[in-house]
Coordinates of C-alpha atoms in Angstrom, one line a residue:
Q1 CA 17.7 36.7 97.5
Q2 CA 14.8 37.3 99.8
Y3 CA 11.2 36.3 98.7
P4 CA 8.0 37.6 100.1
P5 CA 6.1 35.4 102.5
G6 CA 4.5 32.3 100.7
Q7 CA 6.6 32.5 97.5
V8 CA 9.3 29.9 97.0
P9 CA 12.3 30.4 94.7
P10 CA 12.1 28.4 91.1
Q11 CA 13.5 24.9 91.2
Q12 CA 17.2 24.7 90.5
Y13 CA 18.5 22.1 87.7
P14 CA 22.0 20.7 87.4
P15 CA 24.2 22.1 84.5
G16 CA 23.1 20.8 81.0
Q17 CA 19.6 19.9 82.1
V18 CA 16.6 22.0 81.0
P19 CA 13.3 22.4 82.6
P20 CA 10.4 20.3 80.9
Q21 CA 8.1 22.0 78.5
Q22 CA 5.2 23.7 80.1
Y23 CA 1.7 23.2 78.6
P24 CA -1.5 25.3 79.3
P25 CA -4.1 24.2 81.7
G26 CA -6.0 20.9 80.3
Q27 CA -3.5 20.0 77.7
V28 CA -1.4 17.1 78.3
P29 CA 2.2 16.5 76.7
P30 CA 2.3 13.9 73.7
Q31 CA 3.1 10.4 74.6
Q32 CA 6.7 9.5 74.4
Y33 CA 7.9 6.3 72.5
P34 CA 11.2 4.4 72.9
P35 CA 13.7 4.7 69.9
G36 CA 12.3 2.4 67.1
Q37 CA 8.6 2.3 68.2
Y38 CA 6.1 4.5 66.4
P39 CA 2.4 5.4 67.2
P40 CA -0.1 2.6 66.0
D41 CA -1.8 5.0 63.5
Q42 CA 1.5 5.6 61.6
G43 CA 3.9 2.6 61.6
A44 CA 7.5 2.5 60.6
P45 CA 8.3 4.5 57.3
Q46 CA 8.9 2.2 54.3
Q47 CA 12.4 1.3 53.3
Y48 CA 13.6 1.5 49.7
P49 CA 17.0 0.0 48.5
P50 CA 20.1 2.3 47.9
G51 CA 19.4 4.9 45.3
Q52 CA 15.9 3.9 44.6
G53 CA 13.0 6.1 45.7
P54 CA 9.2 5.8 46.0
P55 CA 7.5 4.9 42.8
P56 CA 5.8 7.7 40.8
P57 CA 2.2 8.3 41.1
Q58 CA 0.1 6.4 39.0
Q59 CA -0.9 8.1 35.6
Y60 CA -4.4 7.9 34.1
P61 CA -5.5 8.5 30.3
P62 CA -7.3 11.5 29.5
P63 CA -10.9 11.2 29.1
T64 CA -12.1 9.9 25.6
A65 CA -15.4 11.2 23.9
P66 CA -18.0 8.5 23.2
P67 CA -18.3 7.3 19.6
P68 CA -20.9 8.9 17.4
A69 CA -24.4 7.8 17.5
Q70 CA -24.2 6.9 14.0
A71 CA -21.3 4.5 14.1
E72 CA -22.8 2.0 16.3
Q73 CA -21.0 -0.8 14.7
Q74 CA -16.9 -1.0 14.9
G75 CA -15.6 -0.1 11.7
Q76 CA -18.8 1.7 10.1
V77 CA -18.2 5.2 8.8
P78 CA -21.4 7.5 8.9
V79 CA -22.2 8.7 5.6
V80 CA -22.1 12.4 5.3
V81 CA -25.1 13.9 3.4
P82 CA -23.5 16.2 0.7
V83 CA -24.6 19.9 0.5
P84 CA -25.3 21.3 -2.8
V85 CA -22.8 23.9 -4.0
M86 CA -23.9 27.2 -4.8
D87 CA -23.1 29.1 -8.1
S88 CA -19.6 30.3 -7.0
A89 CA -16.0 29.7 -7.7
P90 CA -15.0 26.2 -6.8
P91 CA -13.1 26.1 -3.3
A92 CA -9.4 26.1 -3.3
Q93 CA -9.1 22.5 -1.8
L94 CA -11.3 19.6 -2.2
P95 CA -13.5 18.6 0.7
P96 CA -12.5 15.4 2.8
A97 CA -13.6 12.2 1.4
Q98 CA -17.4 11.5 2.2
G99 CA -19.4 8.4 2.4
P100 CA -18.3 5.0 3.3
P101 CA -14.7 3.6 2.3
P102 CA -14.7 1.9 -1.2
P103 CA -14.8 -2.1 -1.1
A104 CA -11.5 -3.8 -0.8
P105 CA -10.0 -4.7 -4.2
M106 CA -10.8 -8.0 -5.7
G107 CA -8.1 -10.6 -5.3
P108 CA -6.8 -12.7 -8.0
S109 CA -8.7 -15.7 -9.1
A110 CA -9.0 -18.0 -12.0
N111 CA -12.3 -16.6 -13.1
E112 CA -11.3 -12.9 -12.6
P113 CA -13.0 -10.9 -15.5
V114 CA -10.9 -9.1 -18.2
L115 CA -12.0 -5.5 -18.0
I116 CA -11.4 -4.9 -21.8
Q117 CA -11.8 -7.9 -24.2
G118 CA -10.8 -8.1 -28.0
F119 CA -9.2 -4.8 -28.0
S120 CA -7.1 -3.4 -30.7
V121 CA -5.6 0.0 -31.0
T122 CA -5.8 -0.4 -34.7
D123 CA -9.7 -0.2 -34.5
A124 CA -9.1 3.5 -34.1
F125 CA -7.8 3.5 -37.6
K126 CA -11.1 2.8 -39.4
E127 CA -12.4 4.5 -42.5
G128 CA -13.8 7.8 -41.6
N129 CA -12.7 8.2 -38.0
V130 CA -10.8 11.3 -36.9
V131 CA -8.1 11.0 -34.7
Q132 CA -5.4 12.9 -32.8
L133 CA -1.8 11.9 -32.6
V134 CA -0.3 12.9 -29.1
A135 CA 3.5 12.8 -29.4
R136 CA 5.2 11.0 -26.7
S137 CA 8.3 13.1 -26.8
N138 CA 6.5 16.5 -25.5
G139 CA 2.6 15.5 -25.0
N140 CA 1.2 17.8 -27.7
P141 CA -0.8 16.6 -30.7
M142 CA 0.8 16.5 -34.0
N143 CA -0.7 19.4 -36.4
V144 CA -0.4 21.1 -39.5
K145 CA 0.2 24.9 -40.3
N146 CA 0.9 26.3 -43.7
A147 CA 1.4 22.6 -45.2
T148 CA 4.3 21.9 -42.6
V149 CA 4.1 19.1 -39.9
F150 CA 4.7 20.2 -36.4
G151 CA 4.2 18.7 -33.1
N152 CA 2.9 21.6 -30.9
G153 CA -0.8 21.8 -31.6
T154 CA -3.7 22.2 -29.4
F155 CA -6.3 19.7 -28.5
S156 CA -9.2 21.9 -29.6
N157 CA -8.0 22.8 -33.1
A158 CA -8.9 21.3 -36.3
D159 CA -5.3 21.5 -37.5
S160 CA -4.4 18.7 -34.9
Q161 CA -7.0 16.4 -36.1
F162 CA -6.6 13.9 -38.8
E163 CA -9.3 12.0 -41.0
V164 CA -8.4 8.3 -41.4
S165 CA -8.8 6.5 -44.9
I166 CA -7.8 3.2 -46.1
P167 CA -6.0 3.1 -49.5
S168 CA -7.7 1.2 -52.2
G169 CA -6.0 -2.2 -53.2
V170 CA -4.4 -2.5 -49.7
A171 CA -4.8 -6.0 -48.1
P172 CA -7.0 -6.2 -45.2
G173 CA -5.1 -6.5 -41.9
T174 CA -1.9 -5.0 -43.1
H175 CA -3.0 -1.7 -41.1
V176 CA -2.0 0.7 -43.9
V177 CA -3.6 4.1 -43.5
V178 CA -3.6 7.7 -45.0
L179 CA -4.0 10.8 -42.8
R180 CA -5.5 13.9 -44.0
N181 CA -5.5 17.0 -42.0
V182 CA -9.1 18.2 -41.1
S183 CA -8.3 21.8 -41.2
W184 CA -5.8 21.9 -44.2
Q185 CA -7.8 19.2 -46.2
A186 CA -5.3 19.3 -49.3
C187 CA -2.5 18.1 -46.9
Y188 CA -1.8 14.4 -46.3
I189 CA 0.9 13.2 -44.0
T190 CA 4.0 12.3 -46.2
I191 CA 7.2 10.8 -45.6
K192 CA 9.3 11.7 -48.9
G193 CA 13.1 10.9 -48.9
N194 CA 14.4 11.8 -45.4
S195 CA 11.6 14.4 -44.8
V196 CA 8.3 14.6 -43.1
T197 CA 6.1 16.8 -45.2
T198 CA 2.6 17.0 -46.7
S199 CA 1.2 16.4 -50.2
K200 CA -2.0 16.1 -51.9
G201 CA -1.9 12.2 -52.2
G202 CA 0.0 9.3 -53.7
T203 CA 1.9 6.4 -52.3
N204 CA 4.3 8.4 -50.3
C205 CA 1.2 9.1 -48.0
Y206 CA 0.8 5.4 -47.1
L207 CA 1.6 4.7 -43.4
R208 CA 1.9 1.3 -41.8
V209 CA 0.6 1.3 -38.2
H210 CA 2.6 -0.5 -35.6
V211 CA 1.3 -1.0 -32.1
L212 CA 3.5 -1.2 -29.0
P213 CA 2.7 -3.1 -25.8
D214 CA 1.6 -0.1 -24.0
N215 CA -0.8 0.7 -26.8
Y216 CA 1.3 3.7 -28.2
V217 CA 1.8 3.5 -31.9
Y218 CA 4.6 4.3 -34.4
F219 CA 4.2 4.9 -38.1
E220 CA 6.4 3.4 -41.1
S221 CA 6.5 4.3 -44.7
T222 CA 5.3 1.8 -46.9
E223 CA 7.3 3.4 -49.8
H224 CA 10.8 3.7 -47.8
S225 CA 11.1 0.8 -45.5
G226 CA 12.9 1.8 -42.2
H227 CA 11.7 5.4 -42.3
Y228 CA 9.4 6.5 -39.3
L229 CA 7.3 9.5 -38.6
G230 CA 8.7 11.4 -35.7
I231 CA 8.5 14.4 -33.7
A232 CA 11.1 16.0 -31.4
K233 CA 10.7 17.5 -28.0
S234 CA 10.9 20.9 -29.6
G235 CA 7.8 20.2 -31.8
S236 CA 9.7 19.9 -35.0
A237 CA 9.4 16.8 -37.4
C238 CA 12.3 14.4 -37.4
K239 CA 14.3 13.2 -40.1
P240 CA 12.6 9.8 -41.0
K241 CA 15.7 8.0 -41.7
E242 CA 17.2 8.8 -38.2
V243 CA 14.1 8.0 -36.2
K244 CA 14.0 4.6 -34.2
P245 CA 10.8 2.8 -33.4
D246 CA 12.0 2.4 -29.7
S247 CA 12.6 6.2 -29.4
V248 CA 10.0 8.6 -27.8
E249 CA 10.2 10.7 -30.9
A250 CA 8.6 7.9 -33.0
Q251 CA 5.7 7.1 -30.4
F252 CA 2.3 8.3 -30.4
F253 CA -0.9 7.9 -28.3
V254 CA -3.9 7.8 -30.2
R255 CA -7.1 10.0 -29.2
V256 CA -10.2 9.4 -31.2
E257 CA -11.9 12.8 -31.9
K258 CA -14.8 11.4 -34.1
Q259 CA -15.9 7.7 -34.2
T260 CA -17.8 6.5 -37.0
H261 CA -18.0 2.9 -35.9
P262 CA -19.4 1.1 -32.9
Y263 CA -17.3 0.0 -29.8
S264 CA -15.1 -3.0 -30.6
E265 CA -14.3 -3.5 -26.9
T266 CA -16.4 -5.4 -24.4
I267 CA -16.2 -3.8 -21.1
M268 CA -16.9 -6.0 -18.1
T269 CA -18.5 -5.3 -14.8
P270 CA -16.6 -6.6 -11.6
F271 CA -19.1 -9.3 -11.5
G272 CA -18.1 -10.7 -15.0
R273 CA -21.0 -9.3 -17.1
P274 CA -20.7 -6.9 -20.0
S275 CA -21.3 -3.3 -18.7
I276 CA -24.2 -1.2 -20.1
I277 CA -21.5 1.1 -21.5
N278 CA -21.2 -1.3 -24.3
S279 CA -24.6 -0.4 -25.8
L280 CA -23.8 3.5 -25.9
R281 CA -22.6 5.0 -29.0
D282 CA -20.4 8.1 -29.7
R283 CA -22.3 11.3 -28.9
S284 CA -25.0 9.5 -26.8
V285 CA -26.4 11.6 -24.1
I286 CA -26.3 10.3 -20.6
Q287 CA -26.7 11.0 -16.9
L288 CA -24.2 10.4 -14.3
Y289 CA -26.0 8.8 -11.0
I290 CA -24.1 8.7 -7.9
K291 CA -25.6 5.8 -6.2
S292 CA -24.0 6.5 -2.6
S293 CA -25.9 9.9 -2.3
G294 CA -28.9 9.5 -4.9
T295 CA -27.9 12.6 -6.8
Y296 CA -27.0 13.3 -10.3
L297 CA -23.7 14.9 -11.3
S298 CA -24.2 18.4 -13.1
I299 CA -22.0 21.4 -14.5
N300 CA -23.9 24.8 -13.9
G301 CA -23.6 27.9 -15.9
N302 CA -20.4 29.0 -14.3
G303 CA -18.5 25.6 -15.1
V304 CA -18.8 24.5 -11.7
V305 CA -19.3 20.5 -10.9
M306 CA -22.3 20.0 -8.8
Y307 CA -24.8 17.5 -7.9
T308 CA -28.6 17.5 -7.6
S309 CA -31.4 15.2 -6.8
N310 CA -33.3 16.7 -9.6
A311 CA -33.2 13.9 -12.4
G312 CA -35.0 16.4 -14.8
D313 CA -32.2 19.2 -14.4
V314 CA -30.9 19.8 -17.9
H315 CA -27.6 20.5 -16.3
T316 CA -27.2 16.8 -15.5
F317 CA -27.1 15.7 -19.1
F318 CA -23.6 14.8 -20.8
I319 CA -22.7 14.0 -24.3
L320 CA -20.5 11.0 -24.3
R321 CA -17.6 11.0 -26.5
D322 CA -16.0 7.9 -27.7
R323 CA -12.1 8.4 -27.9
G324 CA -11.3 4.6 -28.6
M325 CA -9.6 2.2 -26.5
G326 CA -12.2 2.4 -23.8
I327 CA -11.7 5.9 -23.3
V328 CA -14.4 8.5 -23.2
S329 CA -15.1 12.3 -22.5
L330 CA -18.1 13.8 -21.2
D331 CA -19.0 17.1 -22.6
S332 CA -21.8 19.4 -21.0
Y333 CA -25.2 19.1 -22.9
K334 CA -26.5 22.5 -21.7
H335 CA -23.4 24.6 -21.8
T336 CA -21.0 24.4 -25.1
G337 CA -17.2 24.2 -24.2
F338 CA -17.9 22.8 -20.7
R339 CA -16.9 19.3 -19.6
L340 CA -15.6 17.2 -16.9
R341 CA -11.8 17.4 -16.3
M342 CA -9.3 16.4 -13.9
A343 CA -6.6 18.9 -13.3
N344 CA -4.3 19.8 -10.2
F345 CA -6.1 16.9 -8.2
A346 CA -9.6 18.7 -8.5
V347 CA -12.7 18.1 -10.6
Q348 CA -13.3 20.8 -13.1
G349 CA -16.2 21.7 -15.3
K350 CA -14.6 23.7 -18.0
G351 CA -11.3 23.9 -19.6
T352 CA -9.6 22.6 -22.9
S353 CA -10.8 19.2 -24.3
D354 CA -7.2 17.8 -23.8
L355 CA -6.1 14.5 -22.0
N356 CA -7.3 15.8 -18.8
A357 CA -10.8 15.4 -20.0
D358 CA -10.4 11.8 -21.0
F359 CA -11.5 8.9 -18.8
R360 CA -10.9 5.2 -19.1
V361 CA -14.1 3.2 -18.5
K362 CA -13.6 0.2 -16.1

């Protein structure tokens, strides 16, 4: 091959050898290192045992919000200021608990106070008291209808209430009583032969009260020993001779509807002192003050339980009903038929005067 003057042929390389890489003017080739050597700014790659790779990247917890300003001390719960409820239907669900947590329960000690002292269920069966007898078999009060004894009464009806009297000539402390129906005043509960019926009086009406350890009672005829008053689950009266004292058919919970005698209990505070409740009598008018919020409990005209700081609000007054055994109910002073109740895990201001409206004082 002929080349023009001044031009030389390209350099020839032996077979298998390639020409070196060409770089633009001003650019130099990178420095070459022998095998096993690395640039000073990199160093040799880290070696790991067989089957083990590099560790995962470090994880950091998500950011947390600072504590509320009210809770400056650890374990202190800020008090939520309650907002008055307007005249509307009560909410479907209860709001979350408000205020500080309750104090820890008192541990047992040699001087631990007894909440109720000197108490006997038979105190409910005093002359002139009016009681209801709630059947353990079905939870309904015993009642009289058309001179027949049943166990399917309602708490608000007079036919499920019985006036207590003590027969003349009966020795004190024998707990013998006579029960006359308030609605059917000529009807006395009577055990005659093998039947429970009513009559206008006589010794067949004499019933001896027996108290069980859980404060339920059962009634035995004084004329027919071993014959007991009983109510079946269906609400019908049982045959007295077939009733056993340890059966649910024979057992009743006593609820005082009218108390003609003062409290026989001494209700103590957690500090071992008599409670102010001891000085109250049946049908006393009281207010319920909520110390944590500085408000008074009330029931408005729609039967909604509320609270207010106005101590003169007539809706904050309640009539205390002494049910006996340290149990009370609280009726609205302003609105007849309204009362505090607990049902379906909610506080209510209206409804039947039944066991849901009874509260044990402690």
